[in-house]
mmCIF file of C-alpha atoms in Angstrom:
data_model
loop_
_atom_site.group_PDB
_atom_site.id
_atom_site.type_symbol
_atom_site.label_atom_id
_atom_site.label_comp_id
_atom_site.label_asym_id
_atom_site.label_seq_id
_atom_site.Cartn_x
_atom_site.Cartn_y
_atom_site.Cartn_z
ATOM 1 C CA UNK A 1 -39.899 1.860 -12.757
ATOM 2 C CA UNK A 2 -37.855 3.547 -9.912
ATOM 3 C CA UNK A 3 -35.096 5.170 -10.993
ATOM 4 C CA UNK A 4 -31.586 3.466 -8.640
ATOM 5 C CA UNK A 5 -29.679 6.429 -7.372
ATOM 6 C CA UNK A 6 -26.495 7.291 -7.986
ATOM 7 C CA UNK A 7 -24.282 5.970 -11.264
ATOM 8 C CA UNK A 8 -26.948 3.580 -13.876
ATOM 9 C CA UNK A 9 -25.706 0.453 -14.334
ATOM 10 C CA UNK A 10 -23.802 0.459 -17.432
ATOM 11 C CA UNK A 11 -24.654 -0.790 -21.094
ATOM 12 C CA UNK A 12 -22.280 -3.060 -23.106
ATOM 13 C CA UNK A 13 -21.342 -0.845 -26.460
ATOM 14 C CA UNK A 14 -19.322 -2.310 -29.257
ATOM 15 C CA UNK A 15 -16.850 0.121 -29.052
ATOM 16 C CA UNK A 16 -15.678 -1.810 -26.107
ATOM 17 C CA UNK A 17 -14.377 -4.640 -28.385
ATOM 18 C CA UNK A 18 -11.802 -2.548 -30.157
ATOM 19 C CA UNK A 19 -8.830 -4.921 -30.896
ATOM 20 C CA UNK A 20 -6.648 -2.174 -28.553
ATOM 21 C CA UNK A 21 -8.940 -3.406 -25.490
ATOM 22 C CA UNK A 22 -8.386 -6.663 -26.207
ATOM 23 C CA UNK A 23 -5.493 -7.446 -23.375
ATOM 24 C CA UNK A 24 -7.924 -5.481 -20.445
ATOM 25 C CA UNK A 25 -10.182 -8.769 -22.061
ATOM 26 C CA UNK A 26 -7.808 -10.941 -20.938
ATOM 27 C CA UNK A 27 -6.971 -9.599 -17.774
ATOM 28 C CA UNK A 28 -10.583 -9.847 -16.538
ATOM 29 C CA UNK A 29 -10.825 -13.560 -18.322
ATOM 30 C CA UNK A 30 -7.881 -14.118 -15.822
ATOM 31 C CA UNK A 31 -9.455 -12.264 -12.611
ATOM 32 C CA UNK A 32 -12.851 -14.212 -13.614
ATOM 33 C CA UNK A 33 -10.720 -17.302 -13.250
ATOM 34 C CA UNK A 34 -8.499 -16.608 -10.064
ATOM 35 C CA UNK A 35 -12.376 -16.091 -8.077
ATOM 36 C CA UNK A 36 -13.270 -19.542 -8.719
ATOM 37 C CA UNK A 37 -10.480 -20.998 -7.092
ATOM 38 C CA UNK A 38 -10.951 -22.037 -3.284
ATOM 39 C CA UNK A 39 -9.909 -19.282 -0.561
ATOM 40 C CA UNK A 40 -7.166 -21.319 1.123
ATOM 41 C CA UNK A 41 -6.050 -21.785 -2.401
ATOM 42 C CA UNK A 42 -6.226 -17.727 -3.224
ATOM 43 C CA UNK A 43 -4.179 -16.615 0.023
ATOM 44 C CA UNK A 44 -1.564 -18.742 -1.357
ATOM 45 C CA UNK A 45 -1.609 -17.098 -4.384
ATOM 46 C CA UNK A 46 -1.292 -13.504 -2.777
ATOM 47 C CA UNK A 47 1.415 -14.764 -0.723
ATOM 48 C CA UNK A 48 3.692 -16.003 -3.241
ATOM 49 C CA UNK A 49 2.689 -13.202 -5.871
ATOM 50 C CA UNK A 50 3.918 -10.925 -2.435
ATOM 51 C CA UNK A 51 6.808 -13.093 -2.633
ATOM 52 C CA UNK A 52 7.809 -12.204 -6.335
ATOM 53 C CA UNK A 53 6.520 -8.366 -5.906
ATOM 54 C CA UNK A 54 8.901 -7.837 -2.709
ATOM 55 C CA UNK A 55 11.717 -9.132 -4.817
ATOM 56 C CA UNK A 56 11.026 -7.067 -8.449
ATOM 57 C CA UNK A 57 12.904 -3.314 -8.774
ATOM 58 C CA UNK A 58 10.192 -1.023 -8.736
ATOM 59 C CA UNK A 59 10.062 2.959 -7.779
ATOM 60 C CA UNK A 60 6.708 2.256 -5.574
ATOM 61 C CA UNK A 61 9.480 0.658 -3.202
ATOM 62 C CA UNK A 62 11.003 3.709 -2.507
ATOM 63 C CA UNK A 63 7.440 5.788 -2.562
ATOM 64 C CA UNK A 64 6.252 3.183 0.169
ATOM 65 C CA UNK A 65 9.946 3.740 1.992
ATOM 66 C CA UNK A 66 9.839 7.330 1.945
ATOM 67 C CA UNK A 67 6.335 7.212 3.524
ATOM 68 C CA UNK A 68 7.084 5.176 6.250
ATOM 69 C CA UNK A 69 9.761 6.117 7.299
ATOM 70 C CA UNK A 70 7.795 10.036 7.751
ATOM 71 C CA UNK A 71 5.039 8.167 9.051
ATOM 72 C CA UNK A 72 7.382 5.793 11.754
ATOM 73 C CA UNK A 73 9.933 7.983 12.539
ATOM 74 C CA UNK A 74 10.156 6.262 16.420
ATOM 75 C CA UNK A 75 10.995 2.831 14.047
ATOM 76 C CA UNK A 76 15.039 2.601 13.489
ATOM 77 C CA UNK A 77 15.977 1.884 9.918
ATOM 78 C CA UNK A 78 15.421 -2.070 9.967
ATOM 79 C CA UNK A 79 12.067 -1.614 11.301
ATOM 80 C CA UNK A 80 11.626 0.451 8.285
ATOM 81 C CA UNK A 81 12.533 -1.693 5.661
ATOM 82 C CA UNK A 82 10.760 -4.770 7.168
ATOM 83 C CA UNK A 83 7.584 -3.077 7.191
ATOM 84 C CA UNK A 84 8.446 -1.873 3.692
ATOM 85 C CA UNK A 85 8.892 -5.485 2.372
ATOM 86 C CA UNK A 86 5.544 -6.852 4.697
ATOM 87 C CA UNK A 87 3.894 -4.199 2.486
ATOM 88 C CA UNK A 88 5.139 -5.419 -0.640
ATOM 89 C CA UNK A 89 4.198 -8.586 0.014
ATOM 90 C CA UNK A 90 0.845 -7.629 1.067
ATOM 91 C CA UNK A 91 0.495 -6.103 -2.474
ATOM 92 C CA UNK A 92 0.504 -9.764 -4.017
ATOM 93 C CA UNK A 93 -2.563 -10.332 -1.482
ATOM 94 C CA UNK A 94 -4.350 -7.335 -2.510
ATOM 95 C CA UNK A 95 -4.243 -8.087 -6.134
ATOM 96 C CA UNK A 96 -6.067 -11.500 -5.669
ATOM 97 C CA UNK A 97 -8.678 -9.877 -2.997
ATOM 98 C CA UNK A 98 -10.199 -7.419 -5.737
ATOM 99 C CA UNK A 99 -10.553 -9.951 -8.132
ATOM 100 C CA UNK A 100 -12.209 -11.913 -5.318
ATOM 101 C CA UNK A 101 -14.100 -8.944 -4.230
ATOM 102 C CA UNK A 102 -15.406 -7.952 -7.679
ATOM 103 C CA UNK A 103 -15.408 -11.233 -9.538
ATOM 104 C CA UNK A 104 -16.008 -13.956 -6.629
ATOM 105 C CA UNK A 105 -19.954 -15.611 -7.000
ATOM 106 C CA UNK A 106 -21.956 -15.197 -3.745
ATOM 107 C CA UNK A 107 -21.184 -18.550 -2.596
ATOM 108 C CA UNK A 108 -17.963 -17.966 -2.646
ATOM 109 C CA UNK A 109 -18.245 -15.034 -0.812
ATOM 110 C CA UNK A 110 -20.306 -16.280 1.874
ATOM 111 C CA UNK A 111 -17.526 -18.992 2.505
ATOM 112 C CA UNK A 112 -14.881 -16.626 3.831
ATOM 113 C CA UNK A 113 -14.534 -16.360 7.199
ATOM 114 C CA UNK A 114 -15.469 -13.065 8.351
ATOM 115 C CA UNK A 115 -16.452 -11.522 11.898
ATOM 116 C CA UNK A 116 -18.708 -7.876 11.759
ATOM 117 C CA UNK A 117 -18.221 -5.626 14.980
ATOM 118 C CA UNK A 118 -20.100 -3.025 16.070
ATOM 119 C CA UNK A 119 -23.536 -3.417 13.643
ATOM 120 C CA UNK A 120 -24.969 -1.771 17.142
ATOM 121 C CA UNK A 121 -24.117 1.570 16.090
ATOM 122 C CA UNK A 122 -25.582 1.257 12.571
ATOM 123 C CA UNK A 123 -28.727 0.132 14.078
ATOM 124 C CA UNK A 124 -28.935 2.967 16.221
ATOM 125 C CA UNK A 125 -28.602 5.957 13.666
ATOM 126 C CA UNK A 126 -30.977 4.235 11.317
ATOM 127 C CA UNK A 127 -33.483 3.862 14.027
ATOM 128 C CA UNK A 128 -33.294 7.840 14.352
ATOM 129 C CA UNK A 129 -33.649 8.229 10.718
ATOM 130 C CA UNK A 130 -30.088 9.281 9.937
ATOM 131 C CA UNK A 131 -27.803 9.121 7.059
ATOM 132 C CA UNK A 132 -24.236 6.776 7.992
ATOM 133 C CA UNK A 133 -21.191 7.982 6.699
ATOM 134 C CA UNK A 134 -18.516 5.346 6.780
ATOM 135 C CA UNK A 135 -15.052 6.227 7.342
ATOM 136 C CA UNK A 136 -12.189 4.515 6.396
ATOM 137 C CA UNK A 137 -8.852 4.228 4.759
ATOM 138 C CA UNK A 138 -7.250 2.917 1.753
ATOM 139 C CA UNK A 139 -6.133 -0.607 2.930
ATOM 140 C CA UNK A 140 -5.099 -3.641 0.785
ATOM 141 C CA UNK A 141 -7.982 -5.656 0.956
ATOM 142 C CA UNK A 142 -10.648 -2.555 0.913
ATOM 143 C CA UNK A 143 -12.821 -4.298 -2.369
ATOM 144 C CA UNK A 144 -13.016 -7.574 -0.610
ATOM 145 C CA UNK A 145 -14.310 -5.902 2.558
ATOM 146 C CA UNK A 146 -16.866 -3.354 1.076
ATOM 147 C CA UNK A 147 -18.212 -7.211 -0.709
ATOM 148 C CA UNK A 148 -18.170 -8.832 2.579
ATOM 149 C CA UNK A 149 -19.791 -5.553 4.755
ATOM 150 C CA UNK A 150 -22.424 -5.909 2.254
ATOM 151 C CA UNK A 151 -24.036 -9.434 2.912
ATOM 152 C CA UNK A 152 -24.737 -7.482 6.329
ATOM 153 C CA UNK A 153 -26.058 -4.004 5.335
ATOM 154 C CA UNK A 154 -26.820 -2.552 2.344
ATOM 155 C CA UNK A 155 -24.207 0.294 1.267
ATOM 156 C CA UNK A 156 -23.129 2.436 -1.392
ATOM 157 C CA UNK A 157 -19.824 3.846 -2.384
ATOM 158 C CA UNK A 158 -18.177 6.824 -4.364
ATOM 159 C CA UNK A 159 -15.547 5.978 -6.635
ATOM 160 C CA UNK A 160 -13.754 7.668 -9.266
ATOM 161 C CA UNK A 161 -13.910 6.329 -12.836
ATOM 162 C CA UNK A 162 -11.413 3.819 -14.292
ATOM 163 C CA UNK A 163 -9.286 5.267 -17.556
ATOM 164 C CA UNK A 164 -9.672 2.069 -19.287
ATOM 165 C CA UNK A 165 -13.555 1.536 -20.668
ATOM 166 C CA UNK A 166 -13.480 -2.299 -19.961
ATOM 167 C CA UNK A 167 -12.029 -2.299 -16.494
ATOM 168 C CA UNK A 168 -14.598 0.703 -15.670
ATOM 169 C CA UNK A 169 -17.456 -1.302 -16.920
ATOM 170 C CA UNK A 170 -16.670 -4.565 -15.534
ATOM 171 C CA UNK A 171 -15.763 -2.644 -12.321
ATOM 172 C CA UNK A 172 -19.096 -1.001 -12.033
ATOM 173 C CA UNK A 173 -21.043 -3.794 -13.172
ATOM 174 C CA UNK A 174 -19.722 -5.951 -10.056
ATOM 175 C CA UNK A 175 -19.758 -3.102 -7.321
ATOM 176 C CA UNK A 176 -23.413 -2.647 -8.505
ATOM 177 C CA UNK A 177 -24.284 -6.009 -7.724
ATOM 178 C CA UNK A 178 -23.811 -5.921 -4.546
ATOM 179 C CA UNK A 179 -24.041 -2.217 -3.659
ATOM 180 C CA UNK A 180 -27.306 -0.171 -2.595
ATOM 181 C CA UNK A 181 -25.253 2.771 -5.398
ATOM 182 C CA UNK A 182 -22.213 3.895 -6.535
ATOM 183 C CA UNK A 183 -21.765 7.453 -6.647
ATOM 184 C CA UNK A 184 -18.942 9.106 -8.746
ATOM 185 C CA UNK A 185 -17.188 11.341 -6.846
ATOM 186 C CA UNK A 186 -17.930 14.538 -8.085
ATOM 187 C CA UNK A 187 -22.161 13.544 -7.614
ATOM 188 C CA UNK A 188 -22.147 15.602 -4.336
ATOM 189 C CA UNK A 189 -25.793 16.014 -4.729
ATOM 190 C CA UNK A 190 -27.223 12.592 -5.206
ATOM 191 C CA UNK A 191 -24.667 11.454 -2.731
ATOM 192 C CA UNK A 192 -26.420 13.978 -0.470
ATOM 193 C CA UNK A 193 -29.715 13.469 -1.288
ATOM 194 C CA UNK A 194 -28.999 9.381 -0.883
ATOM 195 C CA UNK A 195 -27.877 10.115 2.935
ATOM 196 C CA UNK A 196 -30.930 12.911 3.803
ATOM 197 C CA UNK A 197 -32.949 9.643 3.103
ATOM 198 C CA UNK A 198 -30.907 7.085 5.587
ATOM 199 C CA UNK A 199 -28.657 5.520 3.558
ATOM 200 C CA UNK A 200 -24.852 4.220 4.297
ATOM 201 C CA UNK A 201 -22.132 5.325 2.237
ATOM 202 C CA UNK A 202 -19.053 3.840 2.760
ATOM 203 C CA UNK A 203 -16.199 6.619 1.966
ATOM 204 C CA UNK A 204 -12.642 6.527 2.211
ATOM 205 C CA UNK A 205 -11.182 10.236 2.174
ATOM 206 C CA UNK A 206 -7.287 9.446 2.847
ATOM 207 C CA UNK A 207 -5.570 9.200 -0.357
ATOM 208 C CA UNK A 208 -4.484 12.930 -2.212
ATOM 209 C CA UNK A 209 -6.871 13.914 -4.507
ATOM 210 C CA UNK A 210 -5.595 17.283 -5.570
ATOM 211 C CA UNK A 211 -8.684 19.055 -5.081
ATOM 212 C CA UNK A 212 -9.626 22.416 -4.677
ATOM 213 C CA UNK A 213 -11.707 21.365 -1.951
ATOM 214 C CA UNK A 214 -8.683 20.268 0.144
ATOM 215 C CA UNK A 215 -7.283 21.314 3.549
ATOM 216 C CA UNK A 216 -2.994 21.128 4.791
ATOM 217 C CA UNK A 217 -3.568 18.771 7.866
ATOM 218 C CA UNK A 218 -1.723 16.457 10.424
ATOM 219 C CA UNK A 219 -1.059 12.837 8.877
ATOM 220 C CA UNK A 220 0.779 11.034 11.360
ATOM 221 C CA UNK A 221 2.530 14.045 12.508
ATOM 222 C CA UNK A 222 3.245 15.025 8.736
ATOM 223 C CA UNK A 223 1.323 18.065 7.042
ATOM 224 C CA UNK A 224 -0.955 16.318 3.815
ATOM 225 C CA UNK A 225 -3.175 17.776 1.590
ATOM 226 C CA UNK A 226 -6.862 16.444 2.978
ATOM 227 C CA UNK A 227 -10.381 16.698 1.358
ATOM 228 C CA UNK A 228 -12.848 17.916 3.399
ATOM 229 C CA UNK A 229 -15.779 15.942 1.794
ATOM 230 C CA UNK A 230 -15.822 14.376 5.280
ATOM 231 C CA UNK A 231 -17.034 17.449 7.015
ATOM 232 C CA UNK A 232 -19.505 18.813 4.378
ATOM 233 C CA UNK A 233 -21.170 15.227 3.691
ATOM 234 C CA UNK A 234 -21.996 15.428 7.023
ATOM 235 C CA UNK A 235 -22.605 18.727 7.157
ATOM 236 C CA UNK A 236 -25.298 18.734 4.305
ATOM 237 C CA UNK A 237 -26.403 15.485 4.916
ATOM 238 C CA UNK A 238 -26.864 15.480 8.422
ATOM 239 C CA UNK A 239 -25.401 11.840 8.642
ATOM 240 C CA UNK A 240 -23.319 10.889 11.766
ATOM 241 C CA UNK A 241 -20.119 9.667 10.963
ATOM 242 C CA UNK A 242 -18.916 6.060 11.833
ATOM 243 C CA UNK A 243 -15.220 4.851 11.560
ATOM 244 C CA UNK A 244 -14.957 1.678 9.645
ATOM 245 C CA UNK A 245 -12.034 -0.589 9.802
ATOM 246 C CA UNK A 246 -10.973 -3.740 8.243
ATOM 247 C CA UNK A 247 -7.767 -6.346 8.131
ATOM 248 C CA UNK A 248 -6.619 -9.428 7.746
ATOM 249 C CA UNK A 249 -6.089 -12.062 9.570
ATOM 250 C CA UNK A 250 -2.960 -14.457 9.300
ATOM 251 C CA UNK A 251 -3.390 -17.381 6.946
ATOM 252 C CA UNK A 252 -7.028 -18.077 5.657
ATOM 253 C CA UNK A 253 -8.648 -17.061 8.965
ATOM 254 C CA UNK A 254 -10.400 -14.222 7.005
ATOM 255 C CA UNK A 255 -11.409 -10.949 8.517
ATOM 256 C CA UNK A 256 -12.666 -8.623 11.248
ATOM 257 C CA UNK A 257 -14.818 -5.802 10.310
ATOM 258 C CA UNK A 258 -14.759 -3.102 12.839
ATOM 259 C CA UNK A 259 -17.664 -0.220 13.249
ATOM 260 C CA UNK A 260 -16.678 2.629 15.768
ATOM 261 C CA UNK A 261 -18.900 4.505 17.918
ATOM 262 C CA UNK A 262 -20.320 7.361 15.670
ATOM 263 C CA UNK A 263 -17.580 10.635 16.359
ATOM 264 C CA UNK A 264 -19.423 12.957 18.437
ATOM 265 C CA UNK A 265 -19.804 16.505 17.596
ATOM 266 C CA UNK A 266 -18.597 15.851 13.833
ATOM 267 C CA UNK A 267 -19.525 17.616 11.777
ATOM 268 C CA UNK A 268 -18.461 20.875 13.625
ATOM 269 C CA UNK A 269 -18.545 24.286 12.472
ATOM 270 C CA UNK A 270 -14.727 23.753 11.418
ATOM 271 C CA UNK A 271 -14.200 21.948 8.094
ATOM 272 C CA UNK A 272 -10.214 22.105 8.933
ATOM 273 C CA UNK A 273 -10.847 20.515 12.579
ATOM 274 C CA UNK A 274 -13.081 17.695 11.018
ATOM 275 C CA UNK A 275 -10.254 16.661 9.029
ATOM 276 C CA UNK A 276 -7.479 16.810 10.906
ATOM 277 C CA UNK A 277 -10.079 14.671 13.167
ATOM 278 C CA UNK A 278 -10.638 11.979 10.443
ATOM 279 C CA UNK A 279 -7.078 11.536 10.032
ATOM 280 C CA UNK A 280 -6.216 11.285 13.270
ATOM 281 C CA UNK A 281 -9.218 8.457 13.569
ATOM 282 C CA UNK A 282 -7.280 6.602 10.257
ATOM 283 C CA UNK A 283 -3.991 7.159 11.541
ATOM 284 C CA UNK A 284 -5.139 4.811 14.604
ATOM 285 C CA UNK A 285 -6.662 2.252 12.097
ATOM 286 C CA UNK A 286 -3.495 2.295 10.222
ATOM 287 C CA UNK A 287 -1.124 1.334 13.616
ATOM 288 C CA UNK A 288 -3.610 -1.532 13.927
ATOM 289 C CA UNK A 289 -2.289 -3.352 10.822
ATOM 290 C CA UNK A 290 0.389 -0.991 8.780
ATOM 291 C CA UNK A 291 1.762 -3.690 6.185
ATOM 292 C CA UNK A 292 -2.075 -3.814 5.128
ATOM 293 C CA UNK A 293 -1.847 0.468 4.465
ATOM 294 C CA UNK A 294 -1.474 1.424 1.088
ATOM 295 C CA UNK A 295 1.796 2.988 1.226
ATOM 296 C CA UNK A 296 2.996 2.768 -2.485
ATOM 297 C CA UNK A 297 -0.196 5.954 -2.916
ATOM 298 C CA UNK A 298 2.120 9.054 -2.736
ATOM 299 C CA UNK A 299 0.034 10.190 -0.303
ATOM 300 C CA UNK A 300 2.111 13.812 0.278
ATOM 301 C CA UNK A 301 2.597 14.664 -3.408
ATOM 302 C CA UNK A 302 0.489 18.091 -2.665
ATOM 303 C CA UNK A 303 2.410 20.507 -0.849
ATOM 304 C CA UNK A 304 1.834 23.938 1.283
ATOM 305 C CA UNK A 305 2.929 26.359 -1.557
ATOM 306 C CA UNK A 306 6.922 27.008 -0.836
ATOM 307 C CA UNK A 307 7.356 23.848 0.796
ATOM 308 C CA UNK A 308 9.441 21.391 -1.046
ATOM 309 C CA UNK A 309 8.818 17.799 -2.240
ATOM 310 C CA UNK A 310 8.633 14.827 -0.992
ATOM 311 C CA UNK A 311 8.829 12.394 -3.693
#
């Protein structure tokens, strides 16, 4: 039997029905549930659990304030705090899309409305033998759209493991059913060795990671702590590197999947560069639809040593 790159696909253990998991049970009875329901029916949902999440007190309101308003400084104040509350109310819709995305059967699935741009420049590194490094950014619906890439081309991810046993098992029971691999984040080699042999990864390196690995670059205009894994992926892999973006569209209309035209002369011989390069290219996905952005990530917790902080 081949051996399946990347993370096995993991083996149910008693220990997983200790009374103490018993509510992260219930919680994926009740995701398990919410996929079955039709996806007209499921946008409605996330729109009125937006509703009641816009409304609640909560300190990721002023996280997600504090980051737009050093992201949008050209917006006046009441620009601010409507695209504050959008995102809030895109949070209810992101809460139903991953347990769509890792709960929803294939048929359901293949029902949403979806529209793939771009397969052209997939096609073309493959048929030159190379590795495809997917770029994109943390948006709301980025589960969802990794399931609905996938009925197109076969890719694999890297993720970092879940603190609670049953959510990491159920988590990486559904991403490996419809992923080529899942990598975990610190498997630099297999993830390597997966792209040396053509394979797409799909790899989102925006959020702040607190690595030692990381480099102080431009974020819309704002200094962030960045991890190069962009650059030396690449680098080692010799993959070419292809921005991927996704969003919703109003009502149940679904979603467009973009693919860019491969960035040219990435990976250079400047790991900094490359990053600041990659943000640059999310910072334009971002403008495209910023209530979908994750803004509630504190996304510049790290700071230059002397600088101050943010949150």
């Amino acid at each position: 039997m081949v051996r399946m790159p990347g993370t096995p696909y993991p083996s149910f253990t008693r220990s997983l029905l200790a009374p103490r998991l018993w509510p992260a049970w219930i919680g994926v009875g009740i995701m398990k549930l919410i996929a079955m329901l039709p996806f007209p029916v499921l946008m409605g949902i996330g729109r009125a659990l937006g509703w009641m999440i816009e409304r609640v007190p909560s300190p990721r309101r002023q996280v997600a304030a504090t980051n737009v308003a050093l992201c949008f400084p050209e917006l006046d104040a009441k620009a601010q705090a409507a695209l504050v509350d959008a995102h809030l109310r895109d949070i209810g819709m992101m809460l139903i899309e991953f347990a769509l995305g890792w709960m929803g059967s294939d048929r359901a699935i293949g029902k949403i409305p979806v529209t793939i741009e771009g397969l052209e420049h997939l096609e073309a590194a493959h048929a030159e033998g190379r590795g495809v490094l997917l770029v994109g950014g943390h948006f709301s619906h980025l589960e969802l759209c990794a399931r609905l890439v996938s009925q197109r081309i076969r890719i694999a991810g890297m993720y970092r493991r879940m603190d609670n046993p049953v959510f990491e098992w159920t988590v990486l029971r559904a991403r490996l059913g419809y992923a080529r691999a899942m990598f975990d984040k610190d498997d630099i080699r297999g993830t390597v060795k997966y792209l040396r042999a053509g394979g797409t990864l799909w790899y989102a390196p925006d959020q702040d990671m607190r690595s030692k690995d990381n480099a102080f670059v431009p974020f819309f205009g704002v200094i962030a702590a960045t991890i190069t894994g962009t650059h030396h992926l690449a680098r080692l892999s010799r993959s070419v590197v292809v921005p991927f973006f996704h969003r919703r569209l109003p009502g149940s209309q679904g979603y467009v999947l973009r693919l860019g035209a491969p960035l040219e002369n990435l990976p250079s011989t400047d790991a900094e560069a490359d990053t600041a390069r990659v943000n640059h290219c999310i910072e334009d996905m971002v403008r495209e639809a910023p209530e979908q952005y994750l803004w509630v990530h504190k996304r510049f917790k790290t700071r230059p040593e002397g600088a101050p902080p943010i949150y």
